[in-house]
mmCIF file of C-alpha atoms in Angstrom:
data_model
loop_
_atom_site.group_PDB
_atom_site.id
_atom_site.type_symbol
_atom_site.label_atom_id
_atom_site.label_comp_id
_atom_site.label_asym_id
_atom_site.label_seq_id
_atom_site.Cartn_x
_atom_site.Cartn_y
_atom_site.Cartn_z
ATOM 1 C CA MET E 248 -7.614 -18.946 18.244
ATOM 2 C CA PRO E 249 -7.355 -15.618 16.213
ATOM 3 C CA ILE E 250 -5.133 -13.255 17.584
ATOM 4 C CA SER E 251 -6.767 -10.660 20.194
ATOM 5 C CA LEU E 252 -6.439 -7.120 19.300
ATOM 6 C CA ASP E 253 -4.516 -6.560 22.727
ATOM 7 C CA GLN E 254 -1.705 -9.132 21.369
ATOM 8 C CA LEU E 255 -1.667 -6.952 18.047
ATOM 9 C CA SER E 256 -1.098 -3.775 20.152
ATOM 10 C CA GLU E 257 1.515 -5.163 21.964
ATOM 11 C CA LEU E 258 3.471 -6.135 19.157
ATOM 12 C CA ALA E 259 2.972 -2.754 17.600
ATOM 13 C CA GLU E 260 3.652 -1.056 20.358
ATOM 14 C CA SER E 261 7.106 -2.807 21.274
ATOM 15 C CA ALA E 262 8.038 -2.606 17.487
ATOM 16 C CA VAL E 263 8.484 1.115 18.148
ATOM 17 C CA LYS E 264 10.140 1.653 21.533
ATOM 18 C CA PRO E 265 13.528 3.428 21.207
ATOM 19 C CA GLU E 266 14.878 -0.119 21.807
ATOM 20 C CA LYS E 267 13.797 -1.120 18.652
ATOM 21 C CA SER E 268 13.580 1.581 16.721
ATOM 22 C CA LYS E 269 16.090 4.883 16.927
ATOM 23 C CA LYS E 270 14.615 8.223 16.857
ATOM 24 C CA ARG E 271 14.988 9.784 13.123
ATOM 25 C CA ASN E 272 14.594 13.105 11.812
ATOM 26 C CA PHE E 273 11.516 11.832 9.911
ATOM 27 C CA THR E 274 8.564 10.167 10.808
ATOM 28 C CA GLN E 275 8.895 6.314 10.321
ATOM 29 C CA SER E 276 6.594 4.163 8.457
ATOM 30 C CA VAL E 277 5.527 1.180 10.365
ATOM 31 C CA GLU E 278 5.484 -2.267 8.292
ATOM 32 C CA VAL E 279 4.106 -5.864 8.322
ATOM 33 C CA PHE E 280 5.182 -8.835 7.193
ATOM 34 C CA ILE E 281 3.351 -12.128 7.360
ATOM 35 C CA LYS E 282 5.153 -15.225 6.394
ATOM 36 C CA LEU E 283 2.875 -18.023 5.231
ATOM 37 C CA THR E 284 3.563 -21.572 6.254
ATOM 38 C CA GLY E 285 2.045 -24.897 4.384
ATOM 39 C CA VAL E 286 1.970 -22.685 1.160
ATOM 40 C CA ASP E 287 3.448 -23.605 -1.863
ATOM 41 C CA VAL E 288 3.322 -20.279 -4.099
ATOM 42 C CA SER E 289 4.557 -21.724 -7.042
ATOM 43 C CA LYS E 290 2.113 -24.459 -7.426
ATOM 44 C CA SER E 291 -1.124 -23.174 -5.030
ATOM 45 C CA GLY E 292 -2.483 -20.375 -7.365
ATOM 46 C CA ILE E 293 -3.106 -17.863 -4.380
ATOM 47 C CA LYS E 294 -2.570 -14.566 -5.546
ATOM 48 C CA ILE E 295 -2.475 -11.700 -2.968
ATOM 49 C CA ASN E 296 -2.387 -8.116 -4.442
ATOM 50 C CA GLU E 297 -4.678 -5.779 -3.590
ATOM 51 C CA LEU E 298 -5.888 -2.366 -2.560
ATOM 52 C CA LEU E 299 -6.985 -2.457 1.275
ATOM 53 C CA GLU E 300 -8.696 0.693 2.778
ATOM 54 C CA LEU E 301 -7.426 0.932 6.182
ATOM 55 C CA PRO E 302 -9.800 1.612 9.362
ATOM 56 C CA GLU E 303 -7.104 3.654 10.694
ATOM 57 C CA PRO E 304 -5.726 5.831 7.847
ATOM 58 C CA GLY E 305 -3.314 8.063 10.490
ATOM 59 C CA SER E 306 -1.699 11.542 9.828
ATOM 60 C CA ASP E 307 0.119 10.695 6.974
ATOM 61 C CA ALA E 308 -2.861 9.514 4.536
ATOM 62 C CA GLU E 309 -3.122 13.348 3.371
ATOM 63 C CA LEU E 310 0.458 13.076 2.146
ATOM 64 C CA ALA E 311 0.079 10.296 -0.399
ATOM 65 C CA LYS E 312 0.648 10.819 -3.760
ATOM 66 C CA ILE E 313 -1.661 10.964 -6.635
ATOM 67 C CA LEU E 314 -1.050 11.386 -10.038
ATOM 68 C CA VAL E 315 -4.460 12.490 -12.517
ATOM 69 C CA ILE E 316 -4.383 11.940 -16.038
ATOM 70 C CA SER E 317 -6.812 14.109 -17.675
ATOM 71 C CA SER E 318 -7.247 16.939 -20.047
ATOM 72 C CA GLY E 319 -11.047 17.384 -19.191
ATOM 73 C CA PRO E 320 -13.560 18.229 -16.170
ATOM 74 C CA LEU E 321 -11.352 15.618 -14.373
ATOM 75 C CA GLY E 322 -8.063 17.369 -14.373
ATOM 76 C CA THR E 323 -10.027 20.520 -13.386
ATOM 77 C CA GLU E 324 -11.363 18.653 -10.325
ATOM 78 C CA ALA E 325 -8.032 16.994 -9.445
ATOM 79 C CA ARG E 326 -6.501 20.517 -9.754
ATOM 80 C CA ARG E 327 -9.208 22.053 -7.231
ATOM 81 C CA LEU E 328 -8.097 19.154 -4.590
ATOM 82 C CA GLU E 329 -4.367 20.547 -5.474
ATOM 83 C CA ILE E 330 -3.551 17.063 -6.985
ATOM 84 C CA PRO E 331 -0.753 16.937 -9.919
ATOM 85 C CA VAL E 332 -2.487 16.503 -13.299
ATOM 86 C CA LEU E 333 -0.907 15.081 -16.244
ATOM 87 C CA SER E 334 -2.491 16.329 -19.614
ATOM 88 C CA ARG E 335 -2.990 14.040 -22.676
ATOM 89 C CA GLU E 336 -0.253 16.622 -24.469
ATOM 90 C CA ASP E 337 1.597 15.700 -21.590
ATOM 91 C CA LEU E 338 1.230 11.981 -21.869
ATOM 92 C CA GLU E 339 2.130 11.806 -25.413
ATOM 93 C CA LYS E 340 5.425 13.934 -24.799
ATOM 94 C CA LEU E 341 6.484 11.016 -22.500
ATOM 95 C CA ALA E 342 6.155 8.294 -25.532
ATOM 96 C CA GLY E 343 9.879 6.327 -25.582
ATOM 97 C CA ASN E 344 11.075 8.650 -22.620
ATOM 98 C CA LYS E 345 11.507 5.867 -19.584
ATOM 99 C CA LYS E 346 13.731 7.784 -17.594
ATOM 100 C CA GLU E 347 11.051 10.127 -17.185
ATOM 101 C CA ILE E 348 8.012 7.837 -16.639
ATOM 102 C CA ARG E 349 10.382 6.056 -14.478
ATOM 103 C CA LYS E 350 10.658 9.304 -12.263
ATOM 104 C CA LEU E 351 6.864 9.689 -12.235
ATOM 105 C CA ALA E 352 6.238 5.875 -11.145
ATOM 106 C CA ASN E 353 8.714 6.040 -8.123
ATOM 107 C CA GLN E 354 7.707 9.742 -7.377
ATOM 108 C CA TYR E 355 3.766 8.853 -6.832
ATOM 109 C CA GLU E 356 1.907 5.547 -5.007
ATOM 110 C CA TYR E 357 -1.482 5.949 -7.239
ATOM 111 C CA PHE E 358 -2.448 6.945 -10.611
ATOM 112 C CA VAL E 359 -5.765 7.833 -11.751
ATOM 113 C CA ALA E 360 -6.774 8.397 -15.347
ATOM 114 C CA GLU E 361 -10.278 9.612 -17.576
ATOM 115 C CA ALA E 362 -10.763 5.981 -19.078
ATOM 116 C CA PRO E 363 -10.630 7.272 -22.611
ATOM 117 C CA LEU E 364 -7.176 7.455 -22.184
ATOM 118 C CA MET E 365 -6.379 4.455 -20.861
ATOM 119 C CA PRO E 366 -5.093 2.677 -24.436
ATOM 120 C CA LEU E 367 -2.785 5.872 -24.688
ATOM 121 C CA VAL E 368 -1.861 5.322 -20.597
ATOM 122 C CA GLY E 369 -1.459 1.892 -21.552
ATOM 123 C CA ARG E 370 0.829 2.157 -24.831
ATOM 124 C CA VAL E 371 3.536 5.133 -23.146
ATOM 125 C CA MET E 372 3.747 4.021 -19.616
ATOM 126 C CA GLY E 373 2.212 0.526 -19.129
ATOM 127 C CA GLN E 374 5.776 -1.350 -19.889
ATOM 128 C CA ILE E 375 7.034 0.512 -16.621
ATOM 129 C CA LEU E 376 3.682 1.021 -14.380
ATOM 130 C CA GLY E 377 2.283 -2.588 -15.126
ATOM 131 C CA PRO E 378 5.447 -4.332 -13.553
ATOM 132 C CA ARG E 379 4.863 -2.065 -10.128
ATOM 133 C CA ASP E 380 1.201 -2.384 -10.043
ATOM 134 C CA LYS E 381 0.595 0.891 -10.529
ATOM 135 C CA MET E 382 -1.777 0.936 -13.891
ATOM 136 C CA PRO E 383 -4.461 3.823 -13.015
ATOM 137 C CA ILE E 384 -8.207 3.629 -11.678
ATOM 138 C CA ALA E 385 -10.027 4.470 -14.954
ATOM 139 C CA VAL E 386 -12.700 7.248 -14.200
ATOM 140 C CA PRO E 387 -15.528 8.154 -16.595
ATOM 141 C CA PRO E 388 -14.576 11.673 -18.150
ATOM 142 C CA THR E 389 -17.695 13.264 -16.304
ATOM 143 C CA GLY E 390 -17.110 10.964 -13.082
ATOM 144 C CA SER E 391 -16.272 12.603 -9.774
ATOM 145 C CA ILE E 392 -12.334 12.380 -8.682
ATOM 146 C CA ALA E 393 -13.190 12.982 -4.896
ATOM 147 C CA PRO E 394 -14.355 9.863 -3.694
ATOM 148 C CA ILE E 395 -11.399 7.588 -5.483
ATOM 149 C CA VAL E 396 -8.950 10.199 -3.730
ATOM 150 C CA GLU E 397 -10.406 9.809 -0.225
ATOM 151 C CA ARG E 398 -10.395 6.200 -0.477
ATOM 152 C CA LEU E 399 -6.605 6.117 -2.223
ATOM 153 C CA ARG E 400 -5.647 7.862 0.673
ATOM 154 C CA LYS E 401 -6.709 5.464 3.324
ATOM 155 C CA SER E 402 -5.367 2.636 1.494
ATOM 156 C CA VAL E 403 -2.290 0.181 1.150
ATOM 157 C CA ARG E 404 -1.622 -2.428 -1.091
ATOM 158 C CA ILE E 405 -0.754 -5.808 0.198
ATOM 159 C CA ARG E 406 0.602 -8.016 -1.850
ATOM 160 C CA MET E 407 2.695 -11.481 -2.226
ATOM 161 C CA LYS E 408 5.210 -12.023 -4.534
ATOM 162 C CA ALA E 409 7.489 -15.219 -5.416
ATOM 163 C CA GLN E 410 8.037 -15.523 -1.669
ATOM 164 C CA PRO E 411 5.339 -17.257 0.962
ATOM 165 C CA VAL E 412 5.200 -13.384 2.963
ATOM 166 C CA VAL E 413 2.706 -10.910 2.081
ATOM 167 C CA SER E 414 3.969 -7.160 3.369
ATOM 168 C CA CYS E 415 2.364 -3.595 3.448
ATOM 169 C CA LYS E 416 2.499 -0.705 5.552
ATOM 170 C CA ILE E 417 -0.359 0.011 8.140
ATOM 171 C CA GLY E 418 0.750 3.402 9.861
ATOM 172 C CA ASN E 419 3.586 5.383 11.377
ATOM 173 C CA GLU E 420 5.597 5.834 14.557
ATOM 174 C CA SER E 421 3.441 8.532 15.556
ATOM 175 C CA MET E 422 0.243 6.483 15.304
ATOM 176 C CA LYS E 423 -1.356 5.082 18.901
ATOM 177 C CA ALA E 424 -0.692 1.566 19.063
ATOM 178 C CA GLU E 425 -4.096 0.304 19.135
ATOM 179 C CA GLU E 426 -4.582 2.451 15.863
ATOM 180 C CA LEU E 427 -1.644 0.393 14.053
ATOM 181 C CA ALA E 428 -3.067 -2.852 15.720
ATOM 182 C CA ARG E 429 -6.652 -2.431 14.300
ATOM 183 C CA ASN E 430 -4.972 -1.775 11.152
ATOM 184 C CA LEU E 431 -3.080 -4.984 11.525
ATOM 185 C CA GLN E 432 -5.866 -6.806 12.232
ATOM 186 C CA LYS E 433 -7.344 -5.891 9.157
ATOM 187 C CA VAL E 434 -4.700 -6.471 7.328
ATOM 188 C CA ILE E 435 -4.216 -10.692 8.553
ATOM 189 C CA SER E 436 -8.129 -10.857 8.416
ATOM 190 C CA VAL E 437 -7.840 -10.070 4.615
ATOM 191 C CA VAL E 438 -4.769 -12.464 3.914
ATOM 192 C CA GLU E 439 -6.553 -15.479 6.217
ATOM 193 C CA SER E 440 -9.481 -15.083 3.609
ATOM 194 C CA LYS E 441 -7.196 -15.620 0.694
ATOM 195 C CA LEU E 442 -5.559 -19.066 2.342
ATOM 196 C CA PRO E 443 -6.943 -22.630 1.734
ATOM 197 C CA ASN E 444 -7.068 -23.021 5.780
ATOM 198 C CA GLY E 445 -6.757 -19.320 7.182
ATOM 199 C CA GLU E 446 -4.472 -18.563 10.216
ATOM 200 C CA LYS E 447 -3.478 -22.323 10.061
ATOM 201 C CA ASN E 448 -1.403 -21.188 7.025
ATOM 202 C CA ILE E 449 0.188 -18.408 8.980
ATOM 203 C CA ASP E 450 3.536 -18.787 10.537
ATOM 204 C CA TYR E 451 4.441 -15.502 11.827
ATOM 205 C CA VAL E 452 3.542 -11.871 11.876
ATOM 206 C CA LEU E 453 6.612 -9.384 11.757
ATOM 207 C CA VAL E 454 6.126 -5.900 12.777
ATOM 208 C CA LYS E 455 9.111 -3.041 12.014
ATOM 209 C CA THR E 456 9.837 0.391 11.842
ATOM 210 C CA SER E 457 11.335 1.716 8.343
ATOM 211 C CA MET E 458 14.771 1.378 9.947
ATOM 212 C CA GLY E 459 13.776 -0.411 13.039
ATOM 213 C CA GLN E 460 14.270 -4.123 14.072
ATOM 214 C CA PRO E 461 11.744 -6.592 13.952
ATOM 215 C CA THR E 462 9.381 -7.687 16.335
ATOM 216 C CA LYS E 463 7.839 -10.950 15.669
ATOM 217 C CA LEU E 464 4.881 -13.065 16.747
ATOM 218 C CA LYS E 465 4.357 -16.490 16.207
ATOM 219 C CA LEU E 466 1.099 -17.645 15.454
ATOM 220 C CA LYS E 467 1.870 -21.204 16.719
ATOM 221 C CA SER E 468 2.053 -20.145 20.295
ATOM 222 C CA THR E 469 -1.955 -18.266 19.811
ATOM 223 C CA ARG E 470 -3.696 -21.287 18.951
#
C-alpha cells in the first residue's frame, strides 16, 4: 500500500529533531534519498533527471539563485526583478575562462537565456554547465521571464546517477513537518511513475538535514 502522508510527516519530523540534527548557525536544507531495488541502472534504461515544482516551496524559495543571459528586453525585465544578468558582451569575454565559468556554475542554481544566444552559450559554457545539468532554459527574446522565475523558485531537480539512488532537496528545517511531507510525497510519486513496478522498486526512503543524521523508512514494512 502507498506510504501515507502521516508516515511521511513522522519521517520528516524525526529528521529535524535535535537528537538527529544539531542546531547550526544557518538554516539547514532537508534532503531525501530514495534507494531503489530490483532495478539495474546500467541496463534498465531508466533515466530520472528533471525539474519538479514542489507543492510547498518554503521560505527559501526566494533565495534560489538564477542568472539570466540576455542583451535585450529579457535582461531589462530580469534587472527589474533584481535578478543578475550576463550580457552577450560579458558572455563573449568568458570564452576560454573555465575558472570563471565554474565559479558561475557553482554560484547559480538555474540559468535562463534568450533563445538567440543559446548557440553562443553552448560554445562558451556548455562544457561546464552541461555535465551539471545546468544548461539554460531558452526563452524567446520578447517572452516574459517572470513566470519562469516563479516556477524555478518553487522547483528542485531530482536525479539518479550511476547508483540506484534518487536524491533532491525537499525544503529546510524551518518548515513544518506536514509541508516537508507533502513535498516528499510529490517526489516519491514522480519517482514511482518512472519505475517499471512503481513503489515495489523502492527499497527505502531516507531523510536528513544537510549536516544531520539520517532517518529511514523501509517500504516493505508499509506494504
